[in-house]
Short mmCIF file of C-alpha atoms and ligand atoms in Angstrom, two decimals:
data_model
loop_
_atom_site.label_atom_id
_atom_site.label_comp_id
_atom_site.label_asym_id
_atom_site.label_seq_id
_atom_site.Cartn_x
_atom_site.Cartn_y
_atom_site.Cartn_z
CA MET A 1 -42.79 -11.34 -57.52
CA THR A 2 -39.87 -10.50 -55.19
CA ALA A 3 -39.58 -7.08 -53.53
CA ALA A 4 -36.63 -6.31 -55.80
CA ALA A 5 -38.52 -7.25 -58.93
CA ALA A 6 -41.46 -5.15 -57.75
CA SER A 7 -39.17 -2.12 -57.45
CA ASP A 8 -38.32 -2.57 -61.12
CA ALA A 9 -41.92 -1.63 -61.87
CA ARG A 10 -40.96 1.99 -61.15
CA ARG A 11 -42.35 3.68 -64.21
CA LEU A 12 -39.84 6.50 -64.53
CA ARG A 13 -36.64 4.58 -63.87
CA GLY A 14 -33.65 6.34 -65.45
CA ARG A 15 -35.71 9.32 -66.63
CA LEU A 16 -34.73 12.89 -66.01
CA ILE A 17 -37.79 14.99 -65.22
CA ALA A 18 -37.63 18.79 -65.12
CA LEU A 19 -40.18 20.06 -62.60
CA GLY A 20 -41.08 23.71 -63.16
CA VAL A 21 -42.86 25.39 -60.25
CA THR A 22 -44.56 28.78 -60.60
CA GLY A 23 -46.00 31.17 -58.03
CA SER A 24 -49.30 29.65 -56.95
CA ILE A 25 -50.41 28.93 -53.41
CA ALA A 26 -50.31 25.28 -54.56
CA ALA A 27 -46.50 25.53 -54.98
CA TYR A 28 -46.00 23.61 -51.72
CA LYS A 29 -47.64 20.58 -53.36
CA ALA A 30 -44.71 20.44 -55.79
CA VAL A 31 -42.56 19.09 -52.94
CA GLU A 32 -44.83 16.05 -52.67
CA LEU A 33 -44.99 15.75 -56.47
CA LEU A 34 -41.18 15.62 -56.48
CA ARG A 35 -41.31 12.78 -53.95
CA LEU A 36 -43.82 10.83 -56.03
CA LEU A 37 -41.75 11.25 -59.21
CA THR A 38 -38.62 10.13 -57.33
CA ALA A 39 -40.50 7.13 -55.94
CA GLU A 40 -41.19 6.15 -59.57
CA GLY A 41 -37.41 6.04 -60.12
CA ALA A 42 -37.03 9.48 -61.77
CA ASP A 43 -34.10 11.80 -61.37
CA VAL A 44 -35.81 15.17 -60.87
CA VAL A 45 -34.38 18.65 -61.34
CA VAL A 46 -36.37 21.68 -60.23
CA LEU A 47 -36.84 25.10 -61.81
CA LEU A 48 -38.54 27.84 -59.79
CA SER A 49 -40.08 31.01 -61.19
CA PRO A 50 -39.22 34.13 -59.12
CA SER A 51 -42.69 34.18 -57.54
CA ALA A 52 -42.51 30.44 -56.72
CA THR A 53 -39.50 31.18 -54.50
CA ARG A 54 -41.80 33.29 -52.32
CA PHE A 55 -43.94 30.24 -51.55
CA VAL A 56 -41.30 27.51 -51.27
CA GLY A 57 -37.58 27.71 -50.54
CA PRO A 58 -35.06 26.24 -52.95
CA LEU A 59 -33.35 24.33 -50.11
CA SER A 60 -36.08 21.68 -49.72
CA PHE A 61 -36.14 21.14 -53.47
CA ALA A 62 -32.33 20.93 -53.70
CA ALA A 63 -32.19 18.54 -50.76
CA LEU A 64 -34.93 16.31 -52.15
CA SER A 65 -33.82 16.37 -55.79
CA ARG A 66 -30.07 16.32 -55.01
CA HIS A 67 -29.59 18.82 -57.84
CA PRO A 68 -29.03 22.58 -57.66
CA VAL A 69 -32.33 24.41 -58.16
CA GLU A 70 -32.55 26.79 -61.14
CA SER A 71 -34.31 30.04 -60.30
CA ASP A 72 -32.49 32.72 -62.29
CA VAL A 73 -32.17 32.76 -66.09
CA LEU A 74 -28.84 34.52 -65.83
CA ASP A 75 -27.24 32.06 -63.40
CA LEU A 76 -24.55 29.73 -64.69
CA LEU A 77 -23.64 26.30 -63.36
CA PRO A 78 -20.28 26.06 -61.54
CA ASP A 79 -18.76 24.61 -64.75
CA GLY A 80 -19.99 27.60 -66.81
CA ARG A 81 -22.91 25.82 -68.55
CA ILE A 82 -26.30 27.55 -68.65
CA GLY A 83 -28.46 25.59 -66.20
CA HIS A 84 -31.86 25.90 -67.84
CA ILE A 85 -30.41 25.01 -71.26
CA VAL A 86 -28.73 21.89 -69.88
CA ILE A 87 -32.12 20.92 -68.44
CA ALA A 88 -33.96 21.75 -71.70
CA ASP A 89 -31.55 19.55 -73.65
CA SER A 90 -31.44 16.58 -71.31
CA ALA A 91 -34.87 16.25 -69.62
CA ASP A 92 -37.09 13.43 -70.86
CA VAL A 93 -40.16 15.47 -69.99
CA LEU A 94 -40.82 18.91 -68.54
CA VAL A 95 -43.71 19.21 -66.10
CA VAL A 96 -44.96 22.57 -64.91
CA ALA A 97 -46.97 22.17 -61.71
CA PRO A 98 -48.53 24.34 -60.52
CA ALA A 99 -48.77 26.56 -63.59
CA THR A 100 -50.26 30.00 -62.90
CA ALA A 101 -52.48 31.97 -65.30
CA HIS A 102 -49.55 34.34 -65.74
CA TRP A 103 -47.22 31.50 -66.69
CA LEU A 104 -49.73 30.07 -69.21
CA ALA A 105 -49.96 33.51 -70.84
CA ALA A 106 -46.19 33.97 -70.92
CA MET A 107 -45.73 30.52 -72.40
CA ALA A 108 -48.51 30.96 -74.97
CA THR A 109 -46.71 34.03 -76.29
CA GLY A 110 -43.17 32.64 -75.86
CA LEU A 111 -42.09 35.24 -73.30
CA ALA A 112 -39.04 33.58 -71.74
CA GLY A 113 -38.54 35.88 -68.76
CA ASP A 114 -38.14 33.17 -66.10
CA VAL A 115 -36.29 29.85 -65.99
CA VAL A 116 -39.45 27.74 -66.33
CA THR A 117 -40.63 29.37 -69.59
CA ALA A 118 -37.03 29.61 -70.83
CA ALA A 119 -36.39 25.87 -70.32
CA VAL A 120 -39.71 24.88 -71.90
CA LEU A 121 -39.13 27.19 -74.86
CA ALA A 122 -35.63 25.80 -75.39
CA SER A 123 -36.66 22.14 -75.22
CA ASN A 124 -38.15 19.70 -77.67
CA ALA A 125 -39.08 17.19 -74.96
CA PRO A 126 -42.76 16.53 -74.15
CA VAL A 127 -44.37 19.06 -71.80
CA VAL A 128 -47.00 18.39 -69.14
CA VAL A 129 -48.77 21.40 -67.62
CA ALA A 130 -50.92 21.29 -64.47
CA PRO A 131 -52.57 24.70 -63.93
CA ALA A 132 -53.81 25.96 -60.56
CA MET A 133 -55.58 29.27 -60.01
CA ASP A 134 -58.74 31.02 -58.93
CA GLY A 135 -61.93 29.73 -60.63
CA ASP A 136 -62.70 32.98 -62.48
CA MET A 137 -59.14 33.16 -63.76
CA TRP A 138 -59.42 29.63 -65.14
CA THR A 139 -62.62 30.41 -67.03
CA HIS A 140 -61.50 33.83 -68.29
CA PRO A 141 -61.35 33.89 -72.11
CA ALA A 142 -57.67 34.89 -71.97
CA THR A 143 -56.77 31.74 -70.00
CA VAL A 144 -59.08 29.57 -72.12
CA THR A 145 -57.32 30.84 -75.27
CA ASN A 146 -53.85 30.35 -73.77
CA VAL A 147 -54.62 26.82 -72.64
CA ALA A 148 -56.02 25.97 -76.09
CA ARG A 149 -52.85 27.32 -77.69
CA LEU A 150 -50.61 25.25 -75.39
CA ARG A 151 -52.69 22.14 -75.93
CA GLU A 152 -53.55 22.32 -79.62
CA GLY A 153 -50.87 24.66 -80.96
CA PHE A 154 -47.86 23.31 -79.04
CA GLY A 155 -49.02 19.76 -78.29
CA TYR A 156 -48.59 20.11 -74.52
CA ILE A 157 -50.47 17.73 -72.22
CA VAL A 158 -52.67 19.79 -69.90
CA VAL A 159 -53.78 18.08 -66.69
CA ALA A 160 -56.86 20.17 -66.02
CA PRO A 161 -57.46 21.58 -62.54
CA GLU A 162 -60.21 20.13 -60.38
CA SER A 163 -63.20 21.54 -58.67
CA GLY A 164 -63.17 22.20 -54.92
CA PRO A 165 -62.40 24.84 -52.28
CA LEU A 166 -59.89 27.45 -53.51
CA ALA A 167 -57.34 29.62 -51.67
CA SER A 168 -59.65 32.61 -52.07
CA GLY A 169 -62.23 30.91 -49.84
CA GLN A 170 -64.53 30.41 -52.83
CA SER A 171 -65.30 27.09 -54.45
CA GLY A 172 -64.88 26.30 -58.13
CA VAL A 173 -62.62 24.78 -60.76
CA GLY A 174 -58.99 25.77 -60.23
CA ARG A 175 -57.45 23.40 -57.67
CA LEU A 176 -54.27 21.69 -58.82
CA ALA A 177 -55.11 18.20 -60.15
CA GLU A 178 -54.51 15.27 -57.81
CA LEU A 179 -50.77 14.53 -57.80
CA PRO A 180 -51.07 10.86 -58.94
CA ALA A 181 -52.94 12.11 -62.05
CA ILE A 182 -50.00 14.42 -62.82
CA VAL A 183 -47.54 11.53 -62.33
CA ASP A 184 -49.63 9.35 -64.68
CA ALA A 185 -49.55 12.13 -67.30
CA VAL A 186 -45.75 12.33 -67.00
CA VAL A 187 -45.47 8.56 -67.40
CA ALA A 188 -47.74 8.66 -70.47
CA ALA A 189 -45.70 11.53 -71.94
CA VAL A 190 -42.40 9.63 -71.84
CA ALA A 191 -44.11 6.33 -72.79
CA ASP A 192 -41.52 4.10 -74.46
CA ARG A 193 -39.29 6.83 -75.87
CA PRO A 194 -35.58 6.14 -75.35
CA VAL A 195 -33.85 7.97 -72.50
CA ARG A 196 -33.02 11.33 -74.05
CA GLN A 197 -29.63 11.96 -72.50
CA PRO A 198 -28.03 8.85 -71.01
CA ASN A 199 -24.65 10.53 -70.56
CA PRO A 200 -24.55 11.80 -66.93
CA ASP A 201 -22.00 14.49 -67.86
CA ALA A 202 -24.53 16.12 -70.17
CA ARG A 203 -27.24 16.12 -67.50
CA PRO A 204 -27.61 18.68 -64.69
CA PRO A 205 -24.91 18.36 -62.01
CA LEU A 206 -25.56 17.03 -58.52
CA ALA A 207 -25.97 19.51 -55.69
CA THR A 208 -22.96 19.93 -53.46
CA GLY A 209 -22.70 21.47 -50.04
CA ILE A 210 -26.31 21.01 -48.88
CA PRO A 211 -26.11 22.23 -45.28
CA ARG A 212 -26.55 19.90 -42.35
CA GLU A 213 -30.03 21.23 -41.62
CA ALA A 214 -31.33 19.67 -44.85
CA ASP A 215 -28.90 17.02 -46.04
CA LEU A 216 -31.10 14.14 -44.88
CA VAL A 217 -34.39 15.52 -46.21
CA GLY A 218 -36.25 12.72 -47.95
CA ARG A 219 -34.19 9.98 -46.25
CA ARG A 220 -35.66 7.33 -43.96
CA ILE A 221 -33.25 6.28 -41.24
CA VAL A 222 -33.66 3.48 -38.73
CA ILE A 223 -31.77 3.93 -35.46
CA THR A 224 -31.58 1.45 -32.59
CA ALA A 225 -30.83 2.62 -29.07
CA GLY A 226 -30.43 1.29 -25.54
CA GLY A 227 -29.70 -2.12 -24.09
CA THR A 228 -31.73 -5.25 -24.68
CA ARG A 229 -33.04 -7.22 -21.73
CA GLU A 230 -33.12 -10.99 -21.94
CA PRO A 231 -35.84 -12.49 -19.74
CA ILE A 232 -34.94 -15.19 -17.25
CA ASP A 233 -38.40 -15.44 -15.70
CA PRO A 234 -41.32 -12.94 -15.45
CA VAL A 235 -39.42 -10.71 -12.98
CA ARG A 236 -35.73 -11.06 -13.83
CA TYR A 237 -33.63 -10.34 -16.84
CA ILE A 238 -30.04 -10.08 -18.06
CA GLY A 239 -29.30 -6.52 -19.11
CA ASN A 240 -26.37 -4.25 -19.82
CA ARG A 241 -25.18 -0.78 -18.91
CA SER A 242 -26.30 1.05 -22.07
CA THR A 243 -28.41 4.16 -21.36
CA GLY A 244 -29.43 4.84 -24.98
CA ARG A 245 -27.81 8.31 -25.00
CA MET A 246 -25.81 7.75 -28.20
CA GLY A 247 -28.78 6.31 -30.12
CA VAL A 248 -31.10 9.10 -28.98
CA ALA A 249 -28.48 11.74 -29.90
CA LEU A 250 -28.35 10.14 -33.36
CA ALA A 251 -32.15 10.25 -33.67
CA ASP A 252 -32.25 13.92 -32.57
CA ALA A 253 -29.51 14.85 -35.03
CA ALA A 254 -31.05 12.93 -37.95
CA LEU A 255 -34.44 14.60 -37.32
CA ALA A 256 -32.79 18.04 -37.21
CA ARG A 257 -31.24 17.30 -40.60
CA GLY A 258 -34.63 16.48 -42.16
CA ALA A 259 -34.68 12.68 -42.02
CA ALA A 260 -37.73 10.60 -41.20
CA VAL A 261 -36.54 8.54 -38.24
CA THR A 262 -37.70 5.19 -36.91
CA LEU A 263 -36.20 4.84 -33.45
CA ILE A 264 -36.21 1.30 -32.11
CA ALA A 265 -35.68 1.80 -28.41
CA ALA A 266 -34.73 -0.99 -26.02
CA ALA A 267 -34.06 0.03 -22.37
CA VAL A 268 -33.20 3.74 -22.42
CA GLU A 269 -32.76 6.26 -19.61
CA VAL A 270 -33.23 9.46 -21.61
CA PRO A 271 -36.35 11.05 -23.16
CA LEU A 272 -37.14 10.01 -26.73
CA PRO A 273 -37.74 12.59 -29.48
CA ASP A 274 -41.43 13.18 -30.23
CA ALA A 275 -40.80 13.59 -33.94
CA ALA A 276 -39.44 10.06 -34.36
CA GLU A 277 -41.57 7.01 -35.02
CA VAL A 278 -40.74 5.11 -31.84
CA VAL A 279 -40.90 1.32 -31.56
CA ARG A 280 -40.32 0.01 -28.02
CA VAL A 281 -38.64 -3.37 -27.63
CA GLU A 282 -37.25 -5.36 -24.77
CA SER A 283 -35.34 -8.46 -25.84
CA THR A 284 -33.01 -9.22 -28.74
CA ALA A 285 -35.79 -11.29 -30.31
CA ASP A 286 -38.16 -8.26 -30.15
CA LEU A 287 -35.45 -6.09 -31.65
CA GLN A 288 -34.92 -8.52 -34.50
CA ARG A 289 -38.63 -8.47 -35.38
CA ALA A 290 -38.82 -4.67 -35.16
CA LEU A 291 -35.70 -4.29 -37.32
CA ARG A 292 -37.03 -6.51 -40.06
CA ALA A 293 -40.29 -4.59 -40.14
CA ALA A 294 -38.57 -1.20 -40.14
CA MET A 295 -35.92 -1.98 -42.76
CA THR A 296 -38.24 -3.37 -45.39
CA PRO A 297 -41.77 -2.17 -44.70
CA ASP A 298 -44.47 -2.30 -47.37
CA GLY A 299 -43.35 1.07 -48.68
CA ALA A 300 -39.85 2.17 -49.64
CA PRO A 301 -37.00 0.38 -47.86
CA ALA A 302 -35.01 2.38 -45.28
CA ASP A 303 -32.05 4.41 -46.57
CA ALA A 304 -29.82 3.71 -43.59
CA LEU A 305 -29.56 1.78 -40.32
CA VAL A 306 -27.48 3.02 -37.41
CA MET A 307 -27.22 0.19 -34.91
CA ALA A 308 -26.35 1.95 -31.67
CA ALA A 309 -28.24 -0.51 -29.45
CA ALA A 310 -26.23 -2.64 -27.07
CA VAL A 311 -27.56 -6.03 -28.12
CA ALA A 312 -27.14 -8.90 -25.68
CA ASP A 313 -24.74 -11.49 -27.01
CA PHE A 314 -26.33 -14.24 -24.91
CA THR A 315 -29.88 -15.03 -23.89
CA PRO A 316 -31.21 -17.64 -21.44
CA ALA A 317 -31.67 -20.92 -23.28
CA VAL A 318 -35.08 -21.33 -21.60
CA ARG A 319 -37.39 -18.65 -20.34
CA LEU A 320 -39.46 -19.77 -17.39
CA ASP A 321 -43.00 -18.47 -17.22
CA ARG A 322 -43.15 -18.54 -13.43
CA LYS A 323 -40.90 -16.83 -10.92
CA ILE A 324 -38.01 -18.98 -9.80
CA ALA A 325 -37.96 -19.23 -5.99
CA ARG A 326 -34.70 -18.70 -4.16
CA ALA A 327 -35.00 -22.10 -2.58
CA ASP A 328 -35.03 -23.71 -6.07
CA GLY A 329 -31.51 -22.35 -6.81
CA LEU A 330 -30.62 -21.14 -10.27
CA THR A 331 -28.09 -22.17 -12.85
CA LEU A 332 -28.44 -20.30 -16.13
CA GLN A 333 -27.71 -21.84 -19.44
CA LEU A 334 -27.18 -19.17 -22.11
CA SER A 335 -27.37 -19.41 -25.89
CA PRO A 336 -25.74 -16.91 -28.25
CA THR A 337 -28.10 -14.46 -29.94
CA PRO A 338 -28.11 -14.04 -33.72
CA ASP A 339 -26.03 -11.14 -35.03
CA LEU A 340 -28.86 -8.80 -36.03
CA LEU A 341 -26.70 -6.32 -37.94
CA ALA A 342 -24.97 -9.05 -39.95
CA ASP A 343 -28.46 -10.41 -40.71
CA VAL A 344 -29.69 -7.07 -42.07
CA ALA A 345 -26.45 -6.74 -44.11
CA ALA A 346 -26.87 -10.21 -45.60
CA SER A 347 -30.46 -9.61 -46.69
CA ALA A 348 -29.58 -6.17 -48.13
CA ALA A 349 -26.71 -7.75 -50.08
CA SER A 350 -28.94 -10.45 -51.49
CA ARG A 351 -31.50 -7.83 -52.60
CA ALA A 352 -28.77 -5.74 -54.25
CA ALA A 353 -27.37 -8.82 -56.00
CA ASP A 354 -30.69 -9.07 -57.81
CA ALA A 355 -30.02 -6.72 -60.70
CA ALA A 356 -33.62 -5.48 -60.59
CA GLY A 357 -33.22 -4.11 -57.07
CA GLY A 358 -29.79 -2.66 -57.81
CA PRO A 359 -27.65 -0.50 -55.59
CA ALA A 360 -30.38 2.14 -55.47
CA THR A 361 -32.18 0.20 -52.75
CA SER A 362 -29.17 -0.79 -50.60
CA PRO A 363 -29.26 0.85 -47.19
CA ILE A 364 -26.11 2.35 -45.66
CA LEU A 365 -25.35 0.22 -42.58
CA VAL A 366 -23.55 1.55 -39.53
CA GLY A 367 -22.48 -0.57 -36.57
CA PHE A 368 -20.91 0.27 -33.22
CA ALA A 369 -18.16 -1.62 -31.48
CA ALA A 370 -17.79 -1.11 -27.77
CA GLU A 371 -14.29 -2.38 -26.98
CA THR A 372 -12.13 -2.31 -23.88
CA GLY A 373 -8.47 -1.42 -24.10
CA SER A 374 -7.81 -1.59 -27.82
CA LEU A 375 -9.70 -1.15 -31.08
CA ASP A 376 -7.65 -3.82 -32.87
CA ARG A 377 -10.65 -6.05 -33.50
CA ALA A 378 -12.64 -3.28 -35.20
CA PRO A 379 -11.54 -3.73 -38.86
CA ALA A 380 -12.30 -7.45 -38.74
CA LYS A 381 -15.71 -6.73 -37.16
CA LEU A 382 -16.60 -4.32 -39.98
CA ARG A 383 -15.73 -6.94 -42.60
CA ALA A 384 -17.40 -9.81 -40.78
CA LYS A 385 -20.67 -7.91 -40.44
CA GLY A 386 -20.62 -6.72 -44.09
CA ILE A 387 -21.44 -3.12 -43.12
CA ASP A 388 -20.40 0.28 -44.52
CA LEU A 389 -19.21 2.07 -41.37
CA LEU A 390 -18.15 0.94 -37.92
CA VAL A 391 -17.99 3.38 -35.02
CA ALA A 392 -15.56 1.96 -32.48
CA ASN A 393 -14.86 3.25 -29.00
CA ASP A 394 -12.96 2.20 -25.94
CA VAL A 395 -15.61 2.15 -23.23
CA SER A 396 -12.99 1.83 -20.50
CA GLU A 397 -11.62 5.29 -21.32
CA PRO A 398 -12.79 8.20 -19.10
CA GLY A 399 -15.56 10.29 -20.78
CA SER A 400 -16.28 7.58 -23.33
CA GLY A 401 -18.94 4.91 -23.29
CA PHE A 402 -21.94 4.21 -21.06
CA GLY A 403 -23.80 6.91 -19.17
CA THR A 404 -21.58 9.82 -20.25
CA ASP A 405 -22.56 12.78 -22.44
CA THR A 406 -19.30 12.59 -24.36
CA ASN A 407 -17.61 10.01 -26.51
CA ARG A 408 -14.29 9.52 -28.27
CA VAL A 409 -14.80 7.35 -31.32
CA THR A 410 -12.96 6.10 -34.38
CA ILE A 411 -14.97 5.71 -37.59
CA LEU A 412 -13.82 2.94 -39.92
CA ASP A 413 -15.25 2.47 -43.39
CA ARG A 414 -15.53 -0.35 -45.87
CA GLY A 415 -12.82 1.19 -48.05
CA GLY A 416 -10.27 0.92 -45.21
CA SER A 417 -10.22 4.56 -44.07
CA VAL A 418 -9.92 5.24 -40.35
CA GLU A 419 -11.01 8.58 -38.87
CA GLN A 420 -10.13 9.22 -35.23
CA LEU A 421 -12.34 11.88 -33.67
CA PRO A 422 -11.43 13.81 -30.53
CA LEU A 423 -13.52 13.68 -27.33
CA LEU A 424 -16.83 15.25 -28.40
CA SER A 425 -20.37 15.55 -27.10
CA LYS A 426 -22.54 12.60 -28.16
CA ARG A 427 -24.60 15.00 -30.28
CA GLU A 428 -21.49 16.13 -32.18
CA VAL A 429 -20.40 12.50 -32.58
CA ALA A 430 -23.89 11.79 -33.96
CA ASP A 431 -23.52 14.60 -36.48
CA ARG A 432 -20.08 13.40 -37.57
CA ILE A 433 -21.51 9.91 -38.15
CA LEU A 434 -24.47 11.34 -40.06
CA ASP A 435 -22.11 13.45 -42.22
CA ARG A 436 -20.66 10.16 -43.40
CA VAL A 437 -24.09 8.59 -43.89
CA ALA A 438 -25.32 11.60 -45.92
CA LEU A 439 -22.25 11.45 -48.17
CA ALA A 440 -22.56 7.70 -48.62
CA LEU A 441 -26.24 8.07 -49.59
CA ASP A 442 -25.40 10.76 -52.14
CA ALA A 443 -22.71 8.53 -53.63
CA ARG A 444 -25.18 5.63 -53.74
CA ASP A 445 -27.75 7.78 -55.56
CA GLU A 446 -25.21 9.11 -58.02
CA ALA A 447 -24.13 5.57 -58.91
CA ALA A 448 -27.74 4.46 -59.26
CA GLN A 449 -28.71 7.39 -61.48
CA THR A 450 -25.79 6.72 -63.78
CA ALA A 451 -26.75 3.05 -64.01
CA ASP A 452 -30.45 3.77 -64.45
CA ALA A 453 -29.87 6.30 -67.23
CA ARG A 454 -28.28 3.76 -69.53
CA PRO A 455 -30.30 3.40 -72.75
CA VAL A 456 -33.53 1.47 -72.32
CA ARG A 457 -33.74 -1.63 -74.49
CA ALA A 458 -37.20 -1.61 -75.97
CA GLU A 459 -37.58 -5.39 -75.85
CA GLU A 460 -36.83 -5.57 -72.11
CA GLY A 461 -37.89 -2.20 -70.87
CA ARG A 462 -34.72 -2.26 -68.74
CA PRO A 463 -31.41 -0.47 -69.02
CA ALA A 464 -28.97 -2.18 -71.38
N1 CTP B 1 -24.97 -6.44 -32.70
C1 CTP B 1 -26.03 -7.09 -33.31
N2 CTP B 1 -26.45 -8.28 -32.86
C2 CTP B 1 -25.85 -8.88 -31.82
C3 CTP B 1 -24.75 -8.25 -31.18
C4 CTP B 1 -24.32 -7.02 -31.67
O1 CTP B 1 -26.59 -6.56 -34.26
N3 CTP B 1 -26.30 -10.06 -31.38
C5 CTP B 1 -24.53 -5.13 -33.23
C6 CTP B 1 -24.41 -4.03 -32.22
O2 CTP B 1 -25.59 -3.28 -32.15
C7 CTP B 1 -23.27 -3.19 -32.77
C8 CTP B 1 -22.42 -4.18 -33.50
O3 CTP B 1 -23.24 -5.32 -33.75
O4 CTP B 1 -23.70 -2.23 -33.70
C9 CTP B 1 -21.19 -4.63 -32.77
O5 CTP B 1 -21.51 -5.08 -31.50
P1 CTP B 1 -20.39 -5.70 -30.55
O6 CTP B 1 -21.04 -6.21 -29.31
O7 CTP B 1 -19.23 -4.77 -30.39
O8 CTP B 1 -19.86 -6.87 -31.43
P2 CTP B 1 -20.17 -8.38 -31.45
O9 CTP B 1 -20.48 -8.75 -32.85
O10 CTP B 1 -21.17 -8.75 -30.42
O11 CTP B 1 -18.74 -8.99 -31.10
P3 CTP B 1 -18.06 -9.23 -29.66
O12 CTP B 1 -19.13 -9.53 -28.68
O13 CTP B 1 -17.17 -10.38 -29.93
O14 CTP B 1 -17.29 -8.00 -29.32
#
C-alpha cells in the first residue's frame, strides 16, 4: 500500500465532528482529542461551556480546528446564523469530552443553558459522551440515573471513565477514558451513514483573523538553514558565505506562532532554538537524506518546507579519504548537485496526483533565490522548481544577504503575484513569509474539506 493510499484509511474523512468541552480538569485533554480526530480526517468544530473556558482558552481550539469556537448561546456568526444551531444541523456526530456531572444532569433534564447542551438538544446526530469527574460523583445515584437516561432513554453512546488517580488526589473511577477509545466510539457512531451536510456553505464557517501567535498551531514545518559544506578530503571542504541567520529567524518565528519545527541546520553561525527538533547536516547529500526523512516521516507528512539553506550547486566528483599533500598538487573536478527543492516538489506532486492522497497532504513549498544585480530569473526559478513561493533577494545590495540582520526581499507566488518588501529585520521578513505560508495552508485545508465532504459512495467508501 502506498503512503497516499494509507492516508485514505483515515476513518473520519469528510466528517464534521462537533466537540463539546465542559468544565472538568480533564478539559486540556480535549486539545489532544481534537488532534486525534483531525488526524482521522475529520473537520472538527469546538463548543465550550462557560466553565470549560476557565480551563482552556478558545484560541488553541480555534487555531487547531480552524473554525470559530462557540462558547456563548447568544452569539451569532458573522453572517447572522446561530452558531450552535448550524453545528447541530450539520455535524455528523457530537462528542462531549470531558462531560462533567453537572453537564450530564443538565442534559438528562434538557436544560439548554450552555452551547454544548443547546447544540446536543437541537441535533438529531449521534452523540458520544465521555464523562470525567471525582469517583464519588460518578457513583452518586443522581449521576448513575442521569447516565442511564442518556444511554437508554436518549440512545447516547457513553464511553465510561476509567479507574486511576484523580485530580482530588484520591484514586477511583472517574478519569476520562483513554482518547483512542473515544475516537473509536466516534468512528463507530458515524459508521457508514452518509455525510450529513456535504454543502460547505451550510457547515460552520472557517475562522478568520487568528493572530500570529497561534496561526501555525498544529502545523509541522521543516526549515533548512545555513550553508552546506562539500568535502574535498578529511580536512578541506567547499563552503559558502551563508550564516544561517535567515533560516534560524524563520524557525524562531514559526515556533512563536505555534508550529512544530524541524530545523535542518548545515553550517550556521548563530544559536539554534531549543524548542525546534534540530537535525545537523554537513553536505548536500546529508541534507537530501535529512529532508526526505523530515518531509515524509512515519507519521503525518510535513505541512510546509522553507528552504533557506544555501545549498552547494557543485560538489567534488571524488572525495578522497586521506589528506591531499601540498606537494601532490590539486585539481578539483566538480559535479552538479541534485536540486533538492525541485526533488521534494516532484515527490509531493506525485503524491497529490494520487487521488487518495489528495491536496490535503501537499506541503506548501518555499524556496529562496539569492541573486546578484537583478531578480529577473526569479519567476522562471519558481516555475522550474514547482514550488508555491519564492523569496528572492539581491545579495549584492547593502543590508541584504549574508551575515546581515536585515534583508530586502521580493516574494513571488505560483499565481504570478509579486510582493516587494522594504528593508526589514530578518525576523520581520520571516514573519512576512510565514504569513503567506499560514494563509496558503488555510486555503489548502479549506479546499480539502470541501472535497472530502462530498457524499460518500457506499460501494467505495470514498467521496463521489
Ligand atoms: N536549492 C536546492 N538544491 C540545490 C540548490 C539550491 O534545493 N542543489 C534550493 C535553495 O535552497 C533555494 C533554491 O533552491 O531555496 C534556489 O537556490 P538558488 O541557488 O538561488 O538556485 P539554483 O536552483 O541553484 O539556480 P542558480 O544556481 O542557477 O541560481
